[in-house]
Structure formats: structure tokens, C-alpha cells
């Protein structure tokens, strides 16, 4: 199994809603990532978890709250988002060994109305 | 992580080789070159990576210059399904956690034409 599964695929939420994005992998990877991608732009790193601990936060606003409940799961909790937060949110994971590539999920297309 | 420079767009005829260049003149000795591609609205897909030797797999070949300041991704027989944005990323030894982040540049949009 070399898949990173993200749910939901599409999400529309109001600015006062609370929602969560979910990411799951069963490759034994110990690093997991959230990226944000706006239209026609490259992915931008948001958070990195290493061995279930947050290791990198790229100065992301607190309305985005990551959580890594175990080595296979990564969540991104969303609250009080703005329309400009509408984007494709990508999850990725990579192995503990050197030289291993990252595997990306297909993303969640988020629209904030 | 070192910064990369890629041409914004390229065209290639179907069945011909596609050669995608990447400049990474500030690359450090412990940094690898990774290539990913992203087909419209999908997640990025790993293609290949290397340190200093040329690499080949079932998808592509990676040619890294001797001074490691540039590289070329070669898709030997491009098909219409290879139309995508191709990203060249330079980063330290492995992709994980505290070793640092991987910064995507703007990439090259490759269009394969019939």
C-alpha cells in the first residue's frame, strides 16, 4: 500500500463553521505534512509532524490546527476560516529512512463561503 | 534548502523525448535533487531523485552535471498523459521531519502535443 488517503475530497464551509480534514497512510511513515496550494501556484508547506510531534509550523494562522493522533493519521482542524483560505490542501508522508521520497494524497479542495 | 530555477513552460511532441532543465547553483554537498510532477488538480507524484550520479527508473532519467549546479529530467518517450507541471526540488538527505522543509519552486508546465 503506497497510498496517502485524504478525506473529504471536496469541502464547502462557512466562515463560522468548524470542520476537519483527515489524512491517513499505512506505509509506516513517521513524518507527515500539510501543504496548501492556491490555484496556479506551487504547494506551500504548512506543518510537519515527525514521530507524532509537531516539528515545523510555517507561521500558519491559529485558525488552522493540526493534530497527529497516531503514526498513521493526520488531521487539520479548521475554524473561522476566511474566503482567501480556499485552496487545495495536500497531505504527504515520508519514511524514516534516508533518501526516501514523500508520497502525496490527492488533496481536499476547500471552498470557504 | 537551495533555490531552484526552471523555465515556466515547455512543449514536446508526443513520442519524442522531453528534456526539462533545472538550475540549482547554490546546492550544498548534502542536498539531493528531487523531481515531482503534478497533473491538474491531483497531488504531486514522485518521479526520481539523485545526489550526484545519473539516475534512471521506469519513468524517467535524471542527469546531474558534474558541478551539481544543474540537472535535466528526461522523459524518453513523452505521451499526452505526461502533460503536467514538473517541479525540481533541492533538499537535504531525506524528506523527513526535522531535517528541514522542501520548498517547491514555480515548476515547468510541460505540454505534450499530438
mmCIF file of N, CA and C in Angstrom, chain B:
data_model
loop_
_atom_site.group_PDB
_atom_site.id
_atom_site.type_symbol
_atom_site.label_atom_id
_atom_site.label_comp_id
_atom_site.label_asym_id
_atom_site.label_seq_id
_atom_site.Cartn_x
_atom_site.Cartn_y
_atom_site.Cartn_z
ATOM 1 N N UNK B 1 17.194 25.087 2.368
ATOM 2 C CA UNK B 1 17.240 24.336 1.114
ATOM 3 C C UNK B 1 17.560 25.290 -0.043
ATOM 4 N N UNK B 2 18.311 24.767 -1.017
ATOM 5 C CA UNK B 2 18.719 25.589 -2.150
ATOM 6 C C UNK B 2 17.527 25.958 -3.010
ATOM 7 N N UNK B 3 17.624 27.115 -3.658
ATOM 8 C CA UNK B 3 16.571 27.561 -4.541
ATOM 9 C C UNK B 3 16.794 26.978 -5.933
ATOM 10 N N UNK B 4 15.716 26.721 -6.642
ATOM 11 C CA UNK B 4 15.801 26.186 -7.999
ATOM 12 C C UNK B 4 15.176 27.138 -8.989
ATOM 13 N N UNK B 5 15.649 27.085 -10.227
ATOM 14 C CA UNK B 5 15.102 27.890 -11.315
ATOM 15 C C UNK B 5 14.765 26.975 -12.469
ATOM 16 N N UNK B 6 13.511 27.068 -12.928
ATOM 17 C CA UNK B 6 13.048 26.261 -14.054
ATOM 18 C C UNK B 6 12.340 27.157 -15.066
ATOM 19 N N UNK B 7 12.379 26.788 -16.350
ATOM 20 C CA UNK B 7 11.601 27.560 -17.327
ATOM 21 C C UNK B 7 10.114 27.406 -17.028
ATOM 22 N N UNK B 8 9.317 28.436 -17.219
ATOM 23 C CA UNK B 8 7.900 28.350 -16.856
ATOM 24 C C UNK B 8 7.106 27.365 -17.701
ATOM 25 N N UNK B 9 7.488 27.194 -18.963
ATOM 26 C CA UNK B 9 6.714 26.292 -19.808
ATOM 27 C C UNK B 9 7.584 25.695 -20.903
ATOM 28 N N UNK B 10 7.165 24.517 -21.364
ATOM 29 C CA UNK B 10 7.822 23.833 -22.480
ATOM 30 C C UNK B 10 6.787 23.008 -23.218
ATOM 31 N N UNK B 11 7.028 22.833 -24.523
ATOM 32 C CA UNK B 11 6.208 21.944 -25.333
ATOM 33 C C UNK B 11 7.046 20.773 -25.801
ATOM 34 N N UNK B 12 6.387 19.665 -26.053
ATOM 35 C CA UNK B 12 7.080 18.481 -26.556
ATOM 36 C C UNK B 12 6.105 17.710 -27.444
ATOM 37 N N UNK B 13 6.620 17.175 -28.544
ATOM 38 C CA UNK B 13 5.785 16.357 -29.413
ATOM 39 C C UNK B 13 5.646 14.957 -28.833
ATOM 40 N N UNK B 14 4.463 14.418 -28.963
ATOM 41 C CA UNK B 14 4.201 13.068 -28.471
ATOM 42 C C UNK B 14 5.165 12.066 -29.098
ATOM 43 N N UNK B 15 5.735 11.204 -28.265
ATOM 44 C CA UNK B 15 6.674 10.198 -28.731
ATOM 45 C C UNK B 15 8.123 10.648 -28.719
ATOM 46 N N UNK B 16 8.321 11.944 -28.583
ATOM 47 C CA UNK B 16 9.687 12.453 -28.523
ATOM 48 C C UNK B 16 10.146 12.549 -27.066
ATOM 49 N N UNK B 17 11.446 12.726 -26.879
ATOM 50 C CA UNK B 17 11.981 12.899 -25.533
ATOM 51 C C UNK B 17 11.708 14.324 -25.046
ATOM 52 N N UNK B 18 11.323 14.420 -23.784
ATOM 53 C CA UNK B 18 11.153 15.726 -23.152
ATOM 54 C C UNK B 18 12.315 15.928 -22.191
ATOM 55 N N UNK B 19 13.024 17.034 -22.366
ATOM 56 C CA UNK B 19 14.170 17.350 -21.528
ATOM 57 C C UNK B 19 13.852 18.603 -20.715
ATOM 58 N N UNK B 20 13.710 18.438 -19.417
ATOM 59 C CA UNK B 20 13.326 19.553 -18.554
ATOM 60 C C UNK B 20 14.525 19.964 -17.708
ATOM 61 N N UNK B 21 14.990 21.211 -17.885
ATOM 62 C CA UNK B 21 16.177 21.654 -17.143
ATOM 63 C C UNK B 21 15.822 22.271 -15.795
ATOM 64 N N UNK B 22 16.817 22.248 -14.912
ATOM 65 C CA UNK B 22 16.668 22.884 -13.600
ATOM 66 C C UNK B 22 18.031 23.412 -13.164
ATOM 67 N N UNK B 23 18.068 24.666 -12.771
ATOM 68 C CA UNK B 23 19.292 25.253 -12.223
ATOM 69 C C UNK B 23 19.206 25.300 -10.701
ATOM 70 N N UNK B 24 20.272 24.873 -10.049
ATOM 71 C CA UNK B 24 20.336 24.896 -8.585
ATOM 72 C C UNK B 24 21.775 25.211 -8.195
ATOM 73 N N UNK B 25 22.211 26.416 -8.546
ATOM 74 C CA UNK B 25 23.622 26.788 -8.429
ATOM 75 C C UNK B 25 24.099 26.894 -6.977
ATOM 76 N N UNK B 26 23.161 27.009 -6.015
ATOM 77 C CA UNK B 26 23.566 27.144 -4.607
ATOM 78 C C UNK B 26 23.436 25.828 -3.853
ATOM 79 N N UNK B 27 23.352 24.741 -4.567
ATOM 80 C CA UNK B 27 23.173 23.429 -3.931
ATOM 81 C C UNK B 27 24.358 23.099 -3.026
ATOM 82 N N UNK B 28 24.062 22.520 -1.882
ATOM 83 C CA UNK B 28 25.109 22.109 -0.943
ATOM 84 C C UNK B 28 25.457 20.642 -1.160
ATOM 85 N N UNK B 29 26.602 20.245 -0.582
ATOM 86 C CA UNK B 29 27.093 18.904 -0.814
ATOM 87 C C UNK B 29 26.190 17.792 -0.337
ATOM 88 N N UNK B 30 25.354 18.091 0.673
ATOM 89 C CA UNK B 30 24.482 17.051 1.221
ATOM 90 C C UNK B 30 23.053 17.167 0.704
ATOM 91 N N UNK B 31 22.838 17.958 -0.309
ATOM 92 C CA UNK B 31 21.485 18.149 -0.846
ATOM 93 C C UNK B 31 21.246 17.304 -2.087
ATOM 94 N N UNK B 32 20.071 16.712 -2.113
ATOM 95 C CA UNK B 32 19.638 15.881 -3.217
ATOM 96 C C UNK B 32 18.748 16.693 -4.151
ATOM 97 N N UNK B 33 18.659 16.246 -5.385
ATOM 98 C CA UNK B 33 17.727 16.810 -6.356
ATOM 99 C C UNK B 33 16.551 15.845 -6.502
ATOM 100 N N UNK B 34 15.356 16.348 -6.236
ATOM 101 C CA UNK B 34 14.130 15.564 -6.390
ATOM 102 C C UNK B 34 13.302 16.160 -7.529
ATOM 103 N N UNK B 35 12.612 15.299 -8.236
ATOM 104 C CA UNK B 35 11.651 15.752 -9.253
ATOM 105 C C UNK B 35 10.284 15.161 -8.931
ATOM 106 N N UNK B 36 9.299 16.053 -8.989
ATOM 107 C CA UNK B 36 7.909 15.674 -8.836
ATOM 108 C C UNK B 36 7.124 16.257 -10.011
ATOM 109 N N UNK B 37 5.969 15.687 -10.272
ATOM 110 C CA UNK B 37 5.073 16.297 -11.236
ATOM 111 C C UNK B 37 3.659 16.322 -10.659
ATOM 112 N N UNK B 38 2.879 17.259 -11.163
ATOM 113 C CA UNK B 38 1.517 17.407 -10.693
ATOM 114 C C UNK B 38 0.608 17.568 -11.901
ATOM 115 N N UNK B 39 -0.190 16.556 -12.095
ATOM 116 C CA UNK B 39 -1.204 16.605 -13.134
ATOM 117 C C UNK B 39 -2.383 17.374 -12.568
ATOM 118 N N UNK B 40 -3.060 18.100 -13.409
ATOM 119 C CA UNK B 40 -4.071 19.065 -12.993
ATOM 120 C C UNK B 40 -4.959 18.571 -11.864
ATOM 121 N N UNK B 41 -4.933 19.346 -10.747
ATOM 122 C CA UNK B 41 -5.812 19.123 -9.608
ATOM 123 C C UNK B 41 -5.569 17.808 -8.873
ATOM 124 N N UNK B 42 -4.434 17.164 -9.147
ATOM 125 C CA UNK B 42 -4.083 15.966 -8.387
ATOM 126 C C UNK B 42 -2.926 16.282 -7.448
ATOM 127 N N UNK B 43 -2.610 15.363 -6.543
ATOM 128 C CA UNK B 43 -1.460 15.540 -5.680
ATOM 129 C C UNK B 43 -0.168 15.329 -6.451
ATOM 130 N N UNK B 44 0.925 15.961 -6.025
ATOM 131 C CA UNK B 44 2.219 15.756 -6.682
ATOM 132 C C UNK B 44 2.631 14.294 -6.647
ATOM 133 N N UNK B 45 3.279 13.873 -7.722
ATOM 134 C CA UNK B 45 3.729 12.484 -7.881
ATOM 135 C C UNK B 45 5.238 12.454 -7.965
ATOM 136 N N UNK B 46 5.849 11.629 -7.156
ATOM 137 C CA UNK B 46 7.298 11.474 -7.187
ATOM 138 C C UNK B 46 7.741 10.884 -8.520
ATOM 139 N N UNK B 47 8.853 11.420 -9.064
ATOM 140 C CA UNK B 47 9.396 10.863 -10.306
ATOM 141 C C UNK B 47 10.741 10.203 -10.048
ATOM 142 N N UNK B 48 11.696 10.952 -9.508
ATOM 143 C CA UNK B 48 13.048 10.452 -9.386
ATOM 144 C C UNK B 48 13.841 11.382 -8.495
ATOM 145 N N UNK B 49 14.945 10.924 -7.924
ATOM 146 C CA UNK B 49 15.838 11.820 -7.222
ATOM 147 C C UNK B 49 17.266 11.298 -7.323
ATOM 148 N N UNK B 50 18.233 12.184 -7.046
ATOM 149 C CA UNK B 50 19.633 11.789 -7.114
ATOM 150 C C UNK B 50 20.510 12.762 -6.359
ATOM 151 N N UNK B 51 21.747 12.324 -6.105
ATOM 152 C CA UNK B 51 22.718 13.152 -5.394
ATOM 153 C C UNK B 51 23.761 13.707 -6.360
ATOM 154 N N UNK B 52 24.485 12.837 -7.020
ATOM 155 C CA UNK B 52 25.478 13.316 -7.985
ATOM 156 C C UNK B 52 25.615 12.405 -9.195
ATOM 157 N N UNK B 53 25.225 11.168 -9.046
ATOM 158 C CA UNK B 53 25.260 10.264 -10.186
ATOM 159 C C UNK B 53 23.976 10.356 -10.985
ATOM 160 N N UNK B 54 24.052 10.031 -12.250
ATOM 161 C CA UNK B 54 22.844 9.983 -13.056
ATOM 162 C C UNK B 54 21.978 8.823 -12.575
ATOM 163 N N UNK B 55 20.678 9.019 -12.644
ATOM 164 C CA UNK B 55 19.746 8.010 -12.178
ATOM 165 C C UNK B 55 18.711 7.727 -13.256
ATOM 166 N N UNK B 56 18.234 6.499 -13.269
ATOM 167 C CA UNK B 56 17.180 6.106 -14.215
ATOM 168 C C UNK B 56 16.208 5.179 -13.510
ATOM 169 N N UNK B 57 14.932 5.390 -13.769
ATOM 170 C CA UNK B 57 13.926 4.433 -13.324
ATOM 171 C C UNK B 57 12.913 4.246 -14.449
ATOM 172 N N UNK B 58 11.813 3.586 -14.140
ATOM 173 C CA UNK B 58 10.850 3.253 -15.195
ATOM 174 C C UNK B 58 10.142 4.488 -15.752
ATOM 175 N N UNK B 59 10.199 5.586 -15.042
ATOM 176 C CA UNK B 59 9.517 6.786 -15.501
ATOM 177 C C UNK B 59 10.425 7.734 -16.269
ATOM 178 N N UNK B 60 11.664 7.899 -15.781
ATOM 179 C CA UNK B 60 12.499 8.970 -16.313
ATOM 180 C C UNK B 60 13.969 8.724 -16.002
ATOM 181 N N UNK B 61 14.781 9.614 -16.573
ATOM 182 C CA UNK B 61 16.202 9.655 -16.247
ATOM 183 C C UNK B 61 16.535 11.027 -15.691
ATOM 184 N N UNK B 62 17.495 11.062 -14.780
ATOM 185 C CA UNK B 62 17.950 12.310 -14.186
ATOM 186 C C UNK B 62 19.440 12.443 -14.461
ATOM 187 N N UNK B 63 19.790 13.538 -15.127
ATOM 188 C CA UNK B 63 21.189 13.826 -15.439
ATOM 189 C C UNK B 63 21.604 15.017 -14.590
ATOM 190 N N UNK B 64 22.615 14.841 -13.749
ATOM 191 C CA UNK B 64 23.123 15.917 -12.891
ATOM 192 C C UNK B 64 24.520 16.272 -13.373
ATOM 193 N N UNK B 65 24.780 17.559 -13.580
ATOM 194 C CA UNK B 65 26.087 17.977 -14.055
ATOM 195 C C UNK B 65 27.146 17.687 -13.003
ATOM 196 N N UNK B 66 28.384 17.650 -13.460
ATOM 197 C CA UNK B 66 29.476 17.265 -12.558
ATOM 198 C C UNK B 66 29.611 18.236 -11.385
ATOM 199 N N UNK B 67 29.383 19.540 -11.646
ATOM 200 C CA UNK B 67 29.463 20.524 -10.564
ATOM 201 C C UNK B 67 28.174 20.584 -9.748
ATOM 202 N N UNK B 68 27.177 19.812 -10.128
ATOM 203 C CA UNK B 68 25.891 19.682 -9.446
ATOM 204 C C UNK B 68 25.080 20.967 -9.433
ATOM 205 N N UNK B 69 25.422 21.915 -10.273
ATOM 206 C CA UNK B 69 24.697 23.184 -10.264
ATOM 207 C C UNK B 69 23.471 23.161 -11.160
ATOM 208 N N UNK B 70 23.304 22.112 -11.925
ATOM 209 C CA UNK B 70 22.094 21.999 -12.731
ATOM 210 C C UNK B 70 21.802 20.530 -13.011
ATOM 211 N N UNK B 71 20.570 20.283 -13.425
ATOM 212 C CA UNK B 71 20.180 18.917 -13.741
ATOM 213 C C UNK B 71 19.129 18.949 -14.851
ATOM 214 N N UNK B 72 18.913 17.796 -15.459
ATOM 215 C CA UNK B 72 17.906 17.656 -16.504
ATOM 216 C C UNK B 72 17.103 16.394 -16.267
ATOM 217 N N UNK B 73 15.805 16.550 -16.274
ATOM 218 C CA UNK B 73 14.903 15.400 -16.217
ATOM 219 C C UNK B 73 14.560 15.026 -17.637
ATOM 220 N N UNK B 74 14.698 13.747 -17.962
ATOM 221 C CA UNK B 74 14.402 13.281 -19.310
ATOM 222 C C UNK B 74 13.266 12.269 -19.262
ATOM 223 N N UNK B 75 12.178 12.595 -19.975
ATOM 224 C CA UNK B 75 11.110 11.631 -20.210
ATOM 225 C C UNK B 75 11.354 11.083 -21.606
ATOM 226 N N UNK B 76 11.758 9.834 -21.751
ATOM 227 C CA UNK B 76 12.299 9.361 -23.033
ATOM 228 C C UNK B 76 11.288 9.335 -24.175
ATOM 229 N N UNK B 77 10.051 9.017 -23.898
ATOM 230 C CA UNK B 77 9.029 8.956 -24.954
ATOM 231 C C UNK B 77 7.755 9.577 -24.391
ATOM 232 N N UNK B 78 7.656 10.881 -24.510
ATOM 233 C CA UNK B 78 6.546 11.591 -23.870
ATOM 234 C C UNK B 78 5.197 11.195 -24.477
ATOM 235 N N UNK B 79 4.203 11.067 -23.611
ATOM 236 C CA UNK B 79 2.838 10.812 -24.052
ATOM 237 C C UNK B 79 1.957 11.962 -23.585
ATOM 238 N N UNK B 80 0.736 11.989 -24.094
ATOM 239 C CA UNK B 80 -0.190 13.063 -23.724
ATOM 240 C C UNK B 80 -0.416 13.073 -22.212
ATOM 241 N N UNK B 81 -0.335 11.903 -21.582
ATOM 242 C CA UNK B 81 -0.550 11.813 -20.137
ATOM 243 C C UNK B 81 0.589 12.397 -19.323
ATOM 244 N N UNK B 82 1.684 12.730 -19.983
ATOM 245 C CA UNK B 82 2.803 13.369 -19.280
ATOM 246 C C UNK B 82 2.622 14.874 -19.172
ATOM 247 N N UNK B 83 1.564 15.418 -19.759
ATOM 248 C CA UNK B 83 1.276 16.845 -19.614
ATOM 249 C C UNK B 83 1.005 17.142 -18.145
ATOM 250 N N UNK B 84 1.830 18.030 -17.565
ATOM 251 C CA UNK B 84 1.763 18.283 -16.129
ATOM 252 C C UNK B 84 2.701 19.437 -15.786
ATOM 253 N N UNK B 85 2.658 19.856 -14.533
ATOM 254 C CA UNK B 85 3.659 20.781 -14.002
ATOM 255 C C UNK B 85 4.745 19.944 -13.335
ATOM 256 N N UNK B 86 5.990 20.196 -13.725
ATOM 257 C CA UNK B 86 7.121 19.436 -13.203
ATOM 258 C C UNK B 86 7.926 20.316 -12.249
ATOM 259 N N UNK B 87 8.132 19.818 -11.049
ATOM 260 C CA UNK B 87 8.843 20.559 -10.017
ATOM 261 C C UNK B 87 10.196 19.923 -9.731
ATOM 262 N N UNK B 88 11.210 20.758 -9.707
ATOM 263 C CA UNK B 88 12.550 20.356 -9.305
ATOM 264 C C UNK B 88 12.763 20.900 -7.890
ATOM 265 N N UNK B 89 13.127 20.045 -6.967
ATOM 266 C CA UNK B 89 13.271 20.438 -5.566
ATOM 267 C C UNK B 89 14.641 19.980 -5.083
ATOM 268 N N UNK B 90 15.329 20.860 -4.382
ATOM 269 C CA UNK B 90 16.629 20.505 -3.820
ATOM 270 C C UNK B 90 16.501 20.532 -2.312
ATOM 271 N N UNK B 91 16.936 19.477 -1.660
ATOM 272 C CA UNK B 91 16.791 19.416 -0.221
ATOM 273 C C UNK B 91 17.817 18.477 0.382
ATOM 274 N N UNK B 92 17.913 18.570 1.702
ATOM 275 C CA UNK B 92 18.877 17.732 2.404
ATOM 276 C C UNK B 92 18.473 16.267 2.309
ATOM 277 N N UNK B 93 19.324 15.420 2.868
ATOM 278 C CA UNK B 93 19.376 13.997 2.557
ATOM 279 C C UNK B 93 18.033 13.291 2.486
ATOM 280 N N UNK B 94 17.173 13.561 3.424
ATOM 281 C CA UNK B 94 15.909 12.842 3.345
ATOM 282 C C UNK B 94 14.760 13.793 3.593
ATOM 283 N N UNK B 95 13.588 13.356 3.216
ATOM 284 C CA UNK B 95 12.443 14.257 3.149
ATOM 285 C C UNK B 95 11.852 14.536 4.522
ATOM 286 N N UNK B 96 12.253 13.781 5.526
ATOM 287 C CA UNK B 96 11.501 13.792 6.772
ATOM 288 C C UNK B 96 11.741 14.960 7.692
ATOM 289 N N UNK B 97 10.846 15.111 8.550
ATOM 290 C CA UNK B 97 10.725 15.977 9.729
ATOM 291 C C UNK B 97 11.778 17.033 9.961
ATOM 292 N N UNK B 98 12.592 16.847 10.992
ATOM 293 C CA UNK B 98 13.472 17.909 11.440
ATOM 294 C C UNK B 98 14.611 18.196 10.486
ATOM 295 N N UNK B 99 14.751 17.400 9.469
ATOM 296 C CA UNK B 99 15.817 17.660 8.500
ATOM 297 C C UNK B 99 15.515 18.892 7.679
ATOM 298 N N UNK B 100 14.338 19.420 7.813
ATOM 299 C CA UNK B 100 14.046 20.663 7.109
ATOM 300 C C UNK B 100 12.911 20.523 6.129
ATOM 301 N N UNK B 101 12.542 21.623 5.565
ATOM 302 C CA UNK B 101 11.383 21.631 4.691
ATOM 303 C C UNK B 101 11.807 21.483 3.242
ATOM 304 N N UNK B 102 10.857 21.130 2.417
ATOM 305 C CA UNK B 102 11.090 21.028 0.984
ATOM 306 C C UNK B 102 10.293 22.131 0.321
ATOM 307 N N UNK B 103 10.977 23.017 -0.331
ATOM 308 C CA UNK B 103 10.315 24.161 -0.952
ATOM 309 C C UNK B 103 10.128 23.912 -2.434
ATOM 310 N N UNK B 104 8.879 23.982 -2.863
ATOM 311 C CA UNK B 104 8.566 23.868 -4.275
ATOM 312 C C UNK B 104 8.804 25.216 -4.948
ATOM 313 N N UNK B 105 9.504 25.200 -6.076
ATOM 314 C CA UNK B 105 9.587 26.385 -6.920
ATOM 315 C C UNK B 105 8.358 26.477 -7.787
ATOM 316 N N UNK B 106 8.402 27.343 -8.778
ATOM 317 C CA UNK B 106 7.229 27.550 -9.629
ATOM 318 C C UNK B 106 7.019 26.430 -10.649
ATOM 319 N N UNK B 107 8.051 25.632 -10.909
ATOM 320 C CA UNK B 107 7.899 24.490 -11.799
ATOM 321 C C UNK B 107 7.843 24.849 -13.267
ATOM 322 N N UNK B 108 7.845 23.796 -14.097
ATOM 323 C CA UNK B 108 7.711 23.928 -15.550
ATOM 324 C C UNK B 108 6.435 23.236 -15.985
ATOM 325 N N UNK B 109 5.599 23.965 -16.696
ATOM 326 C CA UNK B 109 4.409 23.345 -17.271
ATOM 327 C C UNK B 109 4.797 22.723 -18.600
ATOM 328 N N UNK B 110 4.785 21.399 -18.640
ATOM 329 C CA UNK B 110 5.092 20.663 -19.866
ATOM 330 C C UNK B 110 3.792 20.312 -20.569
ATOM 331 N N UNK B 111 3.702 20.693 -21.823
ATOM 332 C CA UNK B 111 2.545 20.336 -22.639
ATOM 333 C C UNK B 111 3.020 19.399 -23.739
ATOM 334 N N UNK B 112 2.502 18.192 -23.744
ATOM 335 C CA UNK B 112 2.822 17.226 -24.796
ATOM 336 C C UNK B 112 1.734 17.313 -25.852
ATOM 337 N N UNK B 113 2.154 17.538 -27.080
ATOM 338 C CA UNK B 113 1.202 17.757 -28.171
ATOM 339 C C UNK B 113 1.206 16.596 -29.152
ATOM 340 N N UNK B 114 0.025 16.286 -29.693
ATOM 341 C CA UNK B 114 -0.071 15.153 -30.637
ATOM 342 C C UNK B 114 0.740 15.419 -31.914
#
